[in-house]
Amino acid sequence: MKKLFIGIALLFFHSIGFGQKAPVEYVNPFIGTSNFGTTNPGPIGVRGMANVSPFNVAGPKNLPLEKDSRWLSTPYVHENTFLTGFSHINLSGVGCPELGVILAMPTTGDIKTNHLEYGTTYSNEISKVGYYSNILDKYNIKVEATATTRTGISKYSFPAGKSNILLNLGLGLTNEQGAQVKVVSPTQIEGIRSVGSFCYYKPEEAYPVYFVAKFSKPAKEFGVWKKPTTYKGAEAEWMGYNGKSRLMKGYTKEVVGDSIGAYMQYDFAAPTQVEMKIGISYVSIENARENLEKETQGRTFDEILVSAKNEWNQYLSKIEVEGGSEEDKTIFYTALYHTLIHPSTLNDFNGEYPKMITRETLKTEGSRYTVFSLWDTYRNLHQLMSLVYPKQQSNMVKSMLQIYDESGWLPKWELNATETTTMVGDPAGIVIADSYLRGIRDFDVEKAYEAMLKSADQLKTNPLRPGIQDYIEKGYLTTKTTKSGSVSTTQEYNISDFAIAQLAKALGKKEDYKRFSERSISYRKLFDKEFNLLRPKNDDGSWLTPYNPETGANFEKNVGFIEGNAWQYTFMVSHDVKGLIKLMGGSKPFTNRLQDVFDKNQFDMANEPDIAYPYLFNYVKGQEWRTQNKVSELLKTYFKNTPDGLPGNDDTGTMSAWAVFSMMGIYPVSPSNPIYALTTPKFDKITIHLDTNYYSKDRLIITSEPSDKKEKINSILIDGKKLKSYFVQHKDLTKASKIEFVLE
């Protein structure tokens, strides 16, 4: 009966749509695993806590892309060849090293605990949604993996003879050390791994992650190992075990240390499969065990795999595309897949999660999300969630408000109930205002508004807006206020103030609307007509001199800009494009200067500040064709069905969200202004299934005809009525039945 069930379920994926492939079958998880995209091909559930990733970034055989030789923020690089295990907690598309811990590794022969000795090359690599497989060359072991929300499941096909499963708690991508492990029985291991120090910040806020591992077959032997620190001097003279691993067979008590692990050993008379399930929790070992039991008990690997694919297909099917090439569909659905990884789940099956800072155990009714890389995601990812997955977006906003309740501040870059304070600006309020203005209102908006005002107005000890006193008094940060990013941080504060102004207007707070509207355009004081670009100012109001507007590209440190230069930031004022056009002397100089960004090779597709630039031509009547040409060109150049098929770091789905929107022909060009800039869709027909709990229609259909390689838009119709511009309001889009792009 089980085999019949699995067969029927798998048949679904190949037969849906009368022979068309289901969306889940188009996803290629290898996209983004090269070119520093920092995604990995391992299985994960929708917004999953657990992620079983092959770990191939340790050891000199992987140079130059090796974790100890450079800044490397991913457990897997496609071109690397030496594998040292499978990590069970990872981040996707981030720029800082973190997590990549609880590494499992199947081997054969005698127990070896040094990953450089037991590591191996691998072959026959396969990755699909919810599934990963390879062959470990040294051992002829087939590894298969899948996942639920909080559990990683592996199936090892061992040859006959002595075989082992190692759990290495010393190895990982995280910068933090320290662990505890205990063999509970011949079929169970439990433990704790300390993690933290994202971006090498705040080591004092390291925190534990708990796990329980269960094995489908009892081990013939088991044990733990511990490798102490290597001492020098007098101590080393009498320490016979100095720096040497100690193997402790049959040991059943806790072992604590940095380089520690546990193993299960078997002796098979014939080739045998062993399933291993590892439950994860940020609260306790007991919760990790409950997560494992609730999500996997009584279910085989194959049954869990079917459920994983079904869950992913349910979410990916919220957008259906027709026409276009098979390659385009793969790029599109892989991008959509990447946007559904982070923010990810923090709470356990029972609703418990760790409180910010103190890590006391709290409980949530809905989903408590984590991994809020908001400097990136406020620009487009949350707008995609609001449109397609509004219930998730609502829970993300509620999670931000829980963070405010617990810490006193909205998040900036929150990770597993710690505030990393990575990047600049005050982005959470932008997301909250944008969500509310797009119709997601099932949260405490007055509390949200209170939180937004606090970070906007508090002059002292303000972690979200350093330098706020200068910002309020002068309208901008100066070269004295901060040694890096005075202009771009001013712009970020402007965008946040614009968001407050828009929410204030919606809530009838007229004075606040006026005050924050005025504050939101203070970047104008940093516009230098000599360059027709933004320029830093000193504390006395003078221009920074000498000044090269190109300084700051390629992450070169720059007093005026964070991760960019004047070219990549000047147009990052989509809330005030009309104001910028006026500053530049009119539409023609504006268009020419914007085109210069691309012609002078100053546009950076791999970073966030300028990713809305291609859509800004839509603000100048008669120049919209430039948007259509440029978006099409960027999609073709940077988004491909290859491991290097992302322009760079995916930034927790932000780059992928850019591709999803751009391929649909709509883009949320101005955060907290609920409009979409329009361009040529990549598909003949796109159906977005809307959530009727939030929207009046159950679907929106976007068509693009004719499709014979014609990409210039002649006209755009919404329910048969011609649009007068190349923008559409969110409320008009979601109330419409059909939007038609007529091409020429």
XYZ file of C-alpha atoms in Angstrom:
744
model
C 0.000 0.000 0.000
C 2.840 2.405 0.863
C 4.527 1.791 -2.486
C 1.227 2.399 -4.258
C 0.753 5.674 -2.371
C 4.217 6.888 -3.264
C 3.767 5.918 -6.893
C 0.483 7.789 -7.167
C 1.942 10.870 -5.468
C 4.999 10.930 -7.707
C 2.790 10.438 -10.748
C 1.067 13.687 -9.791
C 4.209 15.710 -10.398
C 4.589 14.393 -13.942
C 0.967 14.481 -15.000
C -0.350 17.768 -13.655
C -1.728 20.069 -16.344
C -2.405 17.261 -18.822
C 1.201 16.395 -19.416
C 2.824 19.671 -18.396
C 5.451 19.507 -15.707
C 4.451 20.757 -12.272
C 6.214 23.921 -11.066
C 8.244 21.908 -8.569
C 9.831 19.940 -11.399
C 11.279 23.087 -12.984
C 13.373 24.080 -9.974
C 17.134 23.654 -10.273
C 18.653 24.060 -6.774
C 22.156 24.208 -8.268
C 21.414 27.732 -9.540
C 23.311 30.157 -7.319
C 25.812 27.620 -5.969
C 28.673 29.277 -7.860
C 29.675 32.909 -8.556
C 29.219 33.626 -4.813
C 25.457 33.201 -5.050
C 25.767 31.389 -1.677
C 22.748 29.156 -2.162
C 23.132 25.411 -1.586
C 21.544 22.386 -3.317
C 20.460 20.576 -0.167
C 16.802 19.860 0.689
C 14.820 22.247 2.873
C 11.141 22.681 3.674
C 9.231 25.867 2.835
C 10.769 28.400 5.253
C 12.469 25.466 6.922
C 14.634 25.478 10.028
C 16.562 22.371 8.938
C 18.506 22.133 5.675
C 20.697 19.137 4.776
C 23.503 20.629 2.706
C 26.587 18.904 1.337
C 29.561 20.564 3.057
C 32.496 20.978 0.679
C 34.275 24.127 1.815
C 36.735 22.605 4.319
C 40.264 21.486 3.563
C 43.082 22.654 1.258
C 41.781 20.469 -1.570
C 38.983 23.036 -1.963
C 41.270 26.053 -2.296
C 40.809 28.854 -3.192
C 37.130 28.595 -2.168
C 37.871 27.198 1.286
C 36.280 28.458 4.487
C 39.482 29.020 6.471
C 41.318 30.813 3.672
C 38.856 33.603 2.864
C 35.547 35.243 3.763
C 33.163 32.448 2.734
C 29.512 32.378 3.741
C 28.210 29.136 2.267
C 28.599 25.432 3.145
C 28.739 24.466 -0.536
C 30.470 25.720 -3.675
C 29.596 23.944 -6.909
C 33.118 23.798 -8.311
C 34.615 22.320 -5.134
C 35.313 18.578 -5.066
C 36.189 17.526 -1.508
C 33.255 16.776 0.802
C 33.519 16.464 4.579
C 29.910 15.866 5.587
C 26.347 17.146 5.471
C 25.437 20.132 7.645
C 21.900 20.376 9.017
C 21.459 24.096 9.764
C 22.457 26.591 7.087
C 21.709 30.003 5.655
C 20.921 30.628 1.997
C 22.113 33.641 0.051
C 23.852 35.557 2.833
C 27.095 37.509 2.861
C 28.481 36.513 6.265
C 29.780 33.173 7.582
C 27.403 31.530 10.052
C 25.852 28.165 10.996
C 26.756 25.221 8.724
C 26.833 22.942 11.763
C 25.843 19.462 12.978
C 27.757 17.634 10.255
C 26.930 13.990 9.555
C 29.233 11.810 7.493
C 28.883 8.140 6.507
C 32.142 6.223 6.081
C 33.415 2.648 5.936
C 36.294 0.896 7.676
C 37.915 2.028 10.912
C 36.715 5.148 12.707
C 38.567 8.293 11.673
C 37.602 11.597 13.303
C 39.735 14.072 11.336
C 37.624 15.438 8.495
C 40.718 15.841 6.307
C 41.250 12.096 6.602
C 37.673 10.886 6.230
C 36.669 13.458 3.604
C 36.204 12.302 0.017
C 35.426 13.332 -3.505
C 31.923 12.584 -4.750
C 30.039 11.911 -7.965
C 26.562 11.315 -9.449
C 25.284 14.480 -7.807
C 21.508 15.058 -8.096
C 19.495 17.933 -6.642
C 15.766 18.519 -6.920
C 13.262 20.252 -4.705
C 13.288 18.431 -1.381
C 15.925 15.925 -2.495
C 19.691 15.646 -2.787
C 21.856 12.638 -3.649
C 25.461 11.758 -4.433
C 27.952 8.889 -4.293
C 30.899 9.172 -1.885
C 33.754 7.940 -4.054
C 36.085 6.718 -1.317
C 33.413 4.538 0.290
C 30.980 3.719 -2.525
C 28.157 4.956 -0.295
C 25.045 6.473 -1.847
C 23.746 9.409 0.180
C 20.178 10.673 -0.166
C 18.607 13.507 1.818
C 15.248 15.199 2.279
C 13.749 17.482 4.926
C 10.701 18.622 6.842
C 10.397 22.043 8.460
C 12.523 21.164 11.500
C 14.121 17.826 10.582
C 16.778 16.657 8.155
C 16.405 13.088 6.921
C 19.192 11.091 5.291
C 19.341 7.631 3.767
C 22.721 5.948 3.453
C 23.175 2.894 1.217
C 26.214 1.110 2.646
C 28.188 -1.708 1.035
C 28.771 -4.908 3.006
C 31.326 -4.674 5.804
C 32.213 -2.238 8.557
C 30.339 1.059 8.200
C 30.035 4.222 10.291
C 27.943 7.341 10.718
C 29.879 10.246 12.241
C 28.368 13.349 13.838
C 31.086 16.003 13.910
C 30.266 18.964 16.163
C 33.678 20.594 15.821
C 33.452 21.329 12.120
C 31.186 24.030 10.731
C 30.933 27.352 8.977
C 30.076 29.290 12.138
C 32.767 31.354 13.820
C 31.648 30.200 17.260
C 32.904 27.040 18.986
C 31.711 24.818 21.810
C 29.427 21.793 21.871
C 28.000 18.946 23.925
C 27.150 15.447 22.741
C 25.714 12.296 24.309
C 24.967 8.832 22.942
C 21.559 8.037 24.411
C 21.273 4.515 22.974
C 22.474 2.456 19.990
C 19.838 4.287 17.923
C 19.967 7.832 19.298
C 22.408 10.715 19.806
C 21.583 14.125 21.257
C 23.559 17.283 21.711
C 24.085 21.025 21.584
C 26.190 23.218 19.304
C 27.038 26.832 20.072
C 26.695 29.218 17.132
C 26.775 32.976 16.667
C 29.051 35.894 15.721
C 27.406 36.565 12.351
C 29.720 38.814 10.338
C 32.166 38.399 13.254
C 29.981 40.748 15.314
C 28.764 40.328 18.896
C 30.538 37.129 19.997
C 29.084 37.694 23.460
C 25.652 36.884 22.028
C 26.491 33.338 20.900
C 23.614 30.932 21.434
C 22.882 27.175 21.418
C 21.188 25.024 18.828
C 19.901 21.647 20.008
C 19.521 18.391 18.106
C 18.413 14.783 18.422
C 19.525 12.180 15.868
C 17.702 8.855 15.465
C 18.923 5.893 13.405
C 16.740 3.242 11.801
C 19.115 0.412 12.777
C 20.866 -0.110 16.127
C 24.625 0.271 16.039
C 26.882 -2.680 16.806
C 29.246 -0.253 18.548
C 29.079 3.437 19.368
C 31.133 6.073 21.063
C 32.325 9.669 21.213
C 35.544 11.499 20.496
C 37.218 14.608 21.776
C 40.264 16.463 20.508
C 41.787 18.801 23.116
C 43.615 22.032 22.438
C 47.256 21.716 21.461
C 49.355 23.079 24.311
C 52.923 24.342 24.197
C 55.580 24.745 26.846
C 55.845 22.821 30.115
C 52.303 21.445 29.971
C 52.975 19.826 26.619
C 55.904 17.845 28.059
C 53.708 15.606 30.229
C 50.521 15.576 28.128
C 50.734 12.383 26.096
C 47.349 13.220 24.584
C 48.308 16.807 23.693
C 46.309 17.800 20.615
C 45.352 14.203 19.878
C 41.819 12.885 19.444
C 40.568 10.546 22.158
C 38.124 7.844 21.087
C 35.805 6.734 23.891
C 34.008 3.525 22.899
C 30.658 2.754 24.520
C 30.643 6.045 26.435
C 27.116 7.142 27.415
C 27.612 10.396 29.343
C 27.830 13.936 28.041
C 31.064 15.081 26.449
C 31.755 18.812 26.256
C 34.348 20.631 24.185
C 35.177 22.309 20.896
C 36.366 19.479 18.660
C 34.021 16.686 19.666
C 31.702 14.214 17.995
C 29.906 10.880 18.230
C 29.637 7.848 16.005
C 27.535 4.786 15.274
C 29.330 1.751 13.857
C 27.845 -1.212 11.992
C 29.094 -4.442 10.443
C 26.799 -5.437 7.583
C 26.813 -8.915 6.063
C 25.195 -7.506 2.913
C 24.591 -4.032 1.422
C 22.235 -2.214 3.814
C 20.356 1.080 4.024
C 20.256 3.130 7.232
C 17.966 6.141 7.672
C 19.015 8.958 9.983
C 16.635 11.704 11.136
C 17.947 14.805 12.908
C 15.492 17.104 14.667
C 16.534 20.705 15.361
C 15.455 23.267 17.983
C 16.676 26.607 19.286
C 14.927 25.970 22.623
C 15.884 22.569 24.032
C 16.849 18.965 23.366
C 13.337 17.958 24.419
C 11.840 20.201 21.761
C 14.260 18.887 19.145
C 13.069 15.382 19.981
C 9.425 16.443 19.790
C 10.016 18.200 16.456
C 11.555 15.017 15.103
C 8.734 12.818 16.356
C 5.868 15.069 15.269
C 7.249 15.611 11.775
C 8.712 12.191 10.945
C 7.488 9.435 13.273
C 6.124 6.414 11.422
C 7.094 7.854 8.043
C 9.758 6.508 5.708
C 12.255 8.577 3.765
C 10.234 8.147 0.571
C 6.982 9.219 2.220
C 8.631 12.320 3.679
C 10.100 13.146 0.268
C 6.642 13.020 -1.332
C 5.273 15.345 1.370
C 8.167 17.757 0.866
C 7.537 17.952 -2.874
C 3.799 18.345 -2.345
C 4.346 21.239 0.061
C 6.724 22.989 -2.297
C 4.448 22.451 -5.274
C 1.532 23.946 -3.345
C 3.477 27.169 -2.817
C 5.173 27.339 -6.211
C 1.819 26.755 -7.940
C 0.531 30.065 -6.585
C 2.030 31.444 -9.786
C 1.499 29.506 -13.017
C 3.312 30.477 -16.195
C 2.582 29.419 -19.762
C 4.577 30.001 -22.926
C 8.175 31.082 -22.800
C 11.078 28.673 -22.974
C 11.770 25.738 -20.674
C 14.896 27.577 -19.557
C 12.845 30.627 -18.584
C 10.494 28.464 -16.537
C 13.420 26.893 -14.716
C 14.924 30.297 -13.952
C 11.544 31.635 -12.822
C 10.526 28.780 -10.527
C 14.011 28.451 -9.053
C 13.935 32.149 -8.226
C 10.494 31.759 -6.636
C 11.857 28.764 -4.689
C 14.719 30.873 -3.354
C 12.306 33.544 -2.098
C 10.520 30.918 0.029
C 13.581 29.903 2.071
C 14.128 33.047 4.188
C 12.740 34.456 6.395
C 12.596 31.008 7.959
C 10.905 29.318 10.899
C 12.259 29.913 14.415
C 9.528 28.387 16.562
C 9.273 24.699 17.369
C 6.326 22.445 16.582
C 4.791 23.337 19.955
C 5.107 27.083 19.276
C 8.040 27.716 21.601
C 10.950 29.918 20.566
C 13.780 31.849 22.271
C 13.175 35.434 23.333
C 15.409 38.146 21.922
C 18.576 38.798 23.943
C 17.795 36.740 27.073
C 16.633 33.630 25.155
C 13.912 32.833 27.667
C 11.364 30.430 26.231
C 8.284 32.140 24.790
C 5.384 30.786 22.774
C 3.714 32.003 19.601
C 0.335 31.165 18.135
C 1.367 31.630 14.512
C 4.773 31.295 12.860
C 7.658 33.173 14.438
C 10.017 33.933 11.600
C 13.725 34.735 11.683
C 16.557 35.691 9.290
C 15.386 39.232 8.557
C 18.015 40.569 6.161
C 15.970 43.717 5.832
C 18.459 46.064 4.141
C 18.126 43.690 1.215
C 14.578 42.387 1.401
C 12.665 45.636 2.031
C 13.208 46.517 -1.620
C 11.228 43.713 -3.280
C 10.985 40.361 -1.470
C 8.355 41.421 1.050
C 6.283 43.019 -1.696
C 6.295 39.637 -3.453
C 5.180 37.952 -0.245
C 2.397 40.503 0.202
C 1.106 39.859 -3.304
C 1.400 36.076 -3.479
C 1.755 34.839 0.119
C 0.045 37.508 2.274
C -0.534 35.191 5.240
C 3.196 34.566 5.471
C 3.885 38.278 5.129
C 1.395 38.994 7.923
C 3.263 36.576 10.182
C 6.544 38.231 9.229
C 5.190 41.610 10.319
C 3.884 40.067 13.533
C 7.306 38.510 14.108
C 8.881 41.962 13.764
C 6.447 43.315 16.346
C 7.282 40.423 18.683
C 10.933 41.409 18.291
C 9.966 44.972 19.222
C 8.090 43.741 22.299
C 11.061 41.639 23.395
C 13.962 43.975 22.647
C 12.441 47.442 22.530
C 13.378 47.909 18.870
C 12.278 46.713 15.480
C 14.779 44.398 13.766
C 17.547 45.552 11.463
C 19.235 42.226 10.572
C 17.798 39.685 13.024
C 19.090 36.117 13.091
C 17.745 33.387 15.390
C 16.619 35.835 18.102
C 19.798 37.920 17.980
C 20.142 41.383 16.456
C 23.305 41.420 14.408
C 22.999 45.177 13.548
C 24.514 44.334 10.158
C 24.214 47.005 7.433
C 22.690 50.479 7.810
C 19.300 52.131 7.871
C 16.016 51.494 9.638
C 14.322 49.058 7.259
C 11.680 47.173 9.269
C 9.267 50.083 9.286
C 9.466 50.271 5.492
C 8.304 46.662 5.262
C 5.533 47.192 7.817
C 4.191 50.316 6.123
C 4.412 48.710 2.704
C 2.507 45.644 3.931
C -0.248 47.762 5.471
C -0.609 49.885 2.347
C -0.926 46.741 0.229
C -3.898 45.622 2.310
C -2.303 43.382 4.955
C -3.825 44.816 8.094
C -4.342 41.917 10.501
C -1.681 43.182 12.901
C -1.446 45.898 15.567
C -0.714 48.882 13.357
C -0.694 51.378 16.233
C 2.039 49.392 17.986
C 3.903 49.224 14.696
C 3.584 52.972 14.242
C 4.813 53.559 17.792
C 7.862 51.396 17.089
C 8.590 53.254 13.854
C 8.401 56.644 15.592
C 10.744 55.479 18.325
C 13.573 54.713 15.936
C 12.824 57.853 13.911
C 12.913 60.283 16.839
C 15.002 58.898 19.716
C 18.239 60.889 19.765
C 20.305 58.894 22.262
C 21.349 55.214 22.214
C 19.457 54.552 19.010
C 20.764 51.282 17.488
C 18.681 51.615 14.328
C 19.646 55.166 13.428
C 23.179 56.046 14.558
C 23.927 59.710 13.881
C 20.265 60.661 14.061
C 20.935 63.986 15.780
C 22.927 65.276 12.803
C 20.296 63.843 10.497
C 17.499 65.772 12.205
C 19.459 68.995 12.722
C 21.252 69.157 9.356
C 19.120 66.818 7.248
C 22.041 64.514 6.547
C 24.919 62.612 8.099
C 28.382 64.094 7.637
C 31.901 62.780 7.206
C 32.291 63.455 10.943
C 29.065 61.655 11.898
C 30.270 58.406 10.389
C 33.480 57.208 8.761
C 31.562 55.167 6.193
C 28.305 55.686 4.359
C 27.216 59.205 5.344
C 25.277 59.769 2.112
C 23.779 56.308 1.676
C 22.745 56.128 5.338
C 21.022 59.489 4.927
C 19.167 58.036 1.950
C 18.130 54.980 3.953
C 16.752 57.222 6.718
C 14.914 59.212 4.027
C 13.224 56.085 2.699
C 12.202 55.054 6.220
C 10.789 58.526 6.861
C 8.866 58.327 3.602
C 7.378 55.040 4.824
C 6.346 56.658 8.110
C 4.785 59.536 6.192
C 2.743 57.193 3.998
C 1.526 55.174 6.986
C 0.750 58.381 8.890
C -1.351 59.557 5.961
C -3.264 56.267 5.886
C -3.878 56.512 9.643
C -5.016 60.131 9.489
C -1.995 61.528 11.344
C -1.682 64.748 9.347
C 1.089 66.466 11.303
C 3.296 63.405 11.194
C 2.604 63.047 7.483
C 3.843 66.579 6.881
C 6.859 66.266 9.182
C 8.143 63.002 7.780
C 7.402 63.948 4.180
C 9.744 66.914 4.644
C 12.379 64.749 6.304
C 12.203 62.163 3.517
C 13.702 64.474 0.890
C 16.662 65.835 2.834
C 19.017 63.915 0.542
C 18.556 66.872 -1.806
C 21.030 68.805 0.364
C 23.701 66.311 -0.731
C 23.101 66.751 -4.456
C 26.036 68.410 -6.170
C 25.221 70.033 -9.512
C 28.913 69.979 -10.472
C 28.754 66.199 -10.837
C 24.972 65.845 -11.147
C 25.398 63.182 -8.458
C 25.231 62.909 -4.681
C 28.298 63.937 -2.698
C 29.291 63.752 0.985
C 29.385 66.885 3.099
C 31.651 67.710 6.002
C 30.444 68.802 9.430
C 30.708 72.486 8.486
C 28.525 72.007 5.405
C 31.366 72.074 2.887
C 31.707 69.411 0.209
C 34.117 66.543 0.748
C 37.199 67.441 -1.302
C 38.854 65.931 -3.268
C 36.019 63.777 -4.526
C 35.873 60.893 -6.972
C 32.274 59.679 -7.473
C 33.504 56.298 -8.691
C 35.261 55.436 -5.411
C 33.370 52.780 -3.490
C 32.604 50.302 -6.247
C 33.395 46.636 -5.661
C 33.073 47.044 -1.869
C 35.930 49.543 -1.618
C 35.504 51.523 1.606
C 34.017 54.954 1.021
C 33.175 57.673 3.517
C 30.031 58.530 1.577
C 28.554 55.199 0.555
C 28.032 51.670 1.908
C 28.875 48.900 -0.588
C 28.707 51.236 -3.547
C 29.566 54.647 -4.967
C 27.779 57.820 -6.007
C 26.639 56.322 -9.309
C 25.071 53.324 -7.579
C 23.260 55.459 -4.985
C 22.260 58.770 -6.555
C 19.096 57.345 -8.128
C 18.164 55.319 -5.020
C 15.411 57.816 -4.265
C 12.493 56.170 -6.029
C 10.160 57.831 -3.503
C 11.197 61.211 -4.942
C 12.009 60.660 -8.611
C 10.194 63.843 -9.636
C 12.330 65.759 -7.149
C 15.509 64.212 -8.526
C 14.456 65.016 -12.097
C 14.075 68.652 -11.062
C 17.471 68.660 -9.315
C 19.101 67.317 -12.459
C 17.587 69.984 -14.638
C 14.680 68.149 -16.207
C 13.702 64.902 -17.852
C 16.379 64.902 -20.540
C 19.397 65.413 -18.216
C 17.855 62.879 -15.820
C 17.473 60.292 -18.568
C 20.978 60.926 -19.870
C 22.529 60.657 -16.418
C 20.611 57.476 -15.647
C 21.738 56.030 -18.972
C 25.305 57.016 -18.061
C 25.152 54.611 -15.120
C 24.797 51.733 -17.574
C 26.981 53.124 -20.359
C 29.874 53.876 -17.976
C 29.651 50.376 -16.496
C 28.687 51.709 -13.081
C 25.522 49.624 -12.680
C 25.936 46.757 -10.200
C 23.322 44.020 -10.640
C 24.878 42.085 -7.762
C 23.998 44.606 -5.063
C 20.810 46.197 -3.815
C 21.160 50.002 -3.978
C 20.737 50.260 -7.744
C 18.561 47.241 -8.601
C 15.513 49.464 -9.215
C 17.437 51.683 -11.684
C 16.262 49.935 -14.872
C 12.670 50.766 -13.955
C 13.268 54.479 -13.408
C 13.123 55.253 -17.140
C 9.371 54.642 -16.806
C 9.128 57.993 -15.006
C 10.001 59.841 -18.230
C 7.320 59.739 -20.907
C 8.670 58.316 -24.143
C 11.652 56.627 -22.469
C 9.849 53.539 -21.178
C 11.432 51.448 -23.938
C 14.735 51.807 -22.119
C 13.271 49.987 -19.117
C 12.000 47.197 -21.357
C 15.343 46.806 -23.132
C 17.453 47.009 -20.008
C 15.390 44.589 -17.902
C 15.385 42.063 -20.740
C 19.139 42.446 -21.155
C 19.832 42.041 -17.420
C 17.674 38.945 -17.155
C 19.484 37.379 -20.089
C 22.944 38.305 -18.796
C 22.714 37.530 -15.086
C 19.944 34.969 -14.529
C 20.716 31.600 -16.083
C 20.011 27.903 -15.647
C 23.567 27.256 -14.464
C 25.330 27.174 -11.076
C 26.550 30.745 -11.712
C 23.034 31.767 -12.734
C 22.670 34.538 -10.147
C 24.498 37.880 -10.405
C 26.102 37.242 -7.000
C 24.935 36.821 -3.423
C 21.200 36.088 -3.499
C 20.790 38.152 -0.305
C 18.180 35.844 1.236
C 16.106 35.863 -1.935
C 16.284 39.533 -2.921
C 18.015 38.945 -6.247
C 15.646 36.074 -6.957
C 12.659 38.301 -6.149
C 13.973 40.822 -8.691
C 13.929 38.082 -11.314
C 10.439 36.833 -10.364
C 8.898 40.284 -10.611
C 10.830 41.235 -13.743
C 9.829 38.061 -15.557
C 6.173 38.771 -14.708
C 6.488 42.310 -16.099
C 5.750 44.114 -12.818
C 8.187 45.564 -10.271
C 7.593 47.281 -6.875
C 9.851 50.177 -7.728
C 9.177 52.347 -4.657
C 9.020 50.648 -1.220
C 6.016 51.759 0.864
C 4.451 53.270 -2.241
C 2.186 50.432 -3.457
C 2.782 50.777 -7.180
C 4.394 48.568 -9.793
C 6.527 49.744 -12.692
C 5.721 47.741 -15.809
C 7.913 46.033 -18.379
C 7.647 43.205 -20.905
C 6.708 39.837 -19.332
C 8.762 36.774 -20.261
C 5.719 34.506 -20.591
C 2.585 34.465 -22.740
C 0.338 33.960 -19.738
C 0.902 34.301 -16.003
C -1.762 33.366 -13.459
C -1.267 34.601 -9.898
C -3.599 32.838 -7.476
C -4.586 35.444 -4.895
C -5.519 34.790 -1.267
C -9.193 35.777 -0.899
C -8.677 36.379 2.804
C -6.755 39.481 1.742
C -7.911 40.247 -1.811
C -11.310 40.453 -3.475
C -10.292 38.379 -6.505
C -9.021 34.801 -6.459
C -6.672 35.265 -9.395
C -4.921 37.773 -11.590
C -4.063 36.903 -15.183
C -1.247 38.652 -17.036
C -1.006 38.071 -20.784
C 1.586 39.130 -23.308
C 0.754 38.898 -27.015
C 2.042 38.446 -29.656
C 4.979 36.364 -28.412
C 7.075 36.008 -31.590
C 10.187 37.576 -30.021
C 8.612 41.031 -29.934
C 9.534 42.779 -26.692
C 8.496 46.422 -27.046
C 5.207 47.330 -25.393
C 2.636 49.071 -27.577
C -0.070 49.396 -24.941
C -1.214 47.953 -21.603
C -4.838 47.141 -20.828
C -6.378 46.414 -17.434
C -9.718 44.663 -17.853
C -9.822 46.132 -21.343
C -9.092 49.715 -20.275
C -5.893 51.259 -21.596
C -3.377 52.458 -19.025
C -2.094 55.997 -19.456
C 1.305 55.288 -17.877
C 3.710 52.433 -17.292
C 2.708 52.098 -13.651
C -0.182 50.376 -11.913
C -1.416 50.694 -8.352
C -1.371 47.550 -6.213
C -5.063 47.947 -5.380
C -5.956 48.233 -9.061
C -3.831 45.226 -9.950
C -5.350 42.966 -7.295
C -8.907 44.038 -8.144
C -8.399 43.358 -11.828
C -9.137 40.109 -13.584
C -6.661 40.593 -16.390
C -3.766 42.788 -17.417
C -2.804 42.591 -21.088
C 0.527 43.638 -22.585
C 0.146 44.327 -26.300
C 3.553 44.103 -27.960
C 4.897 45.408 -31.230
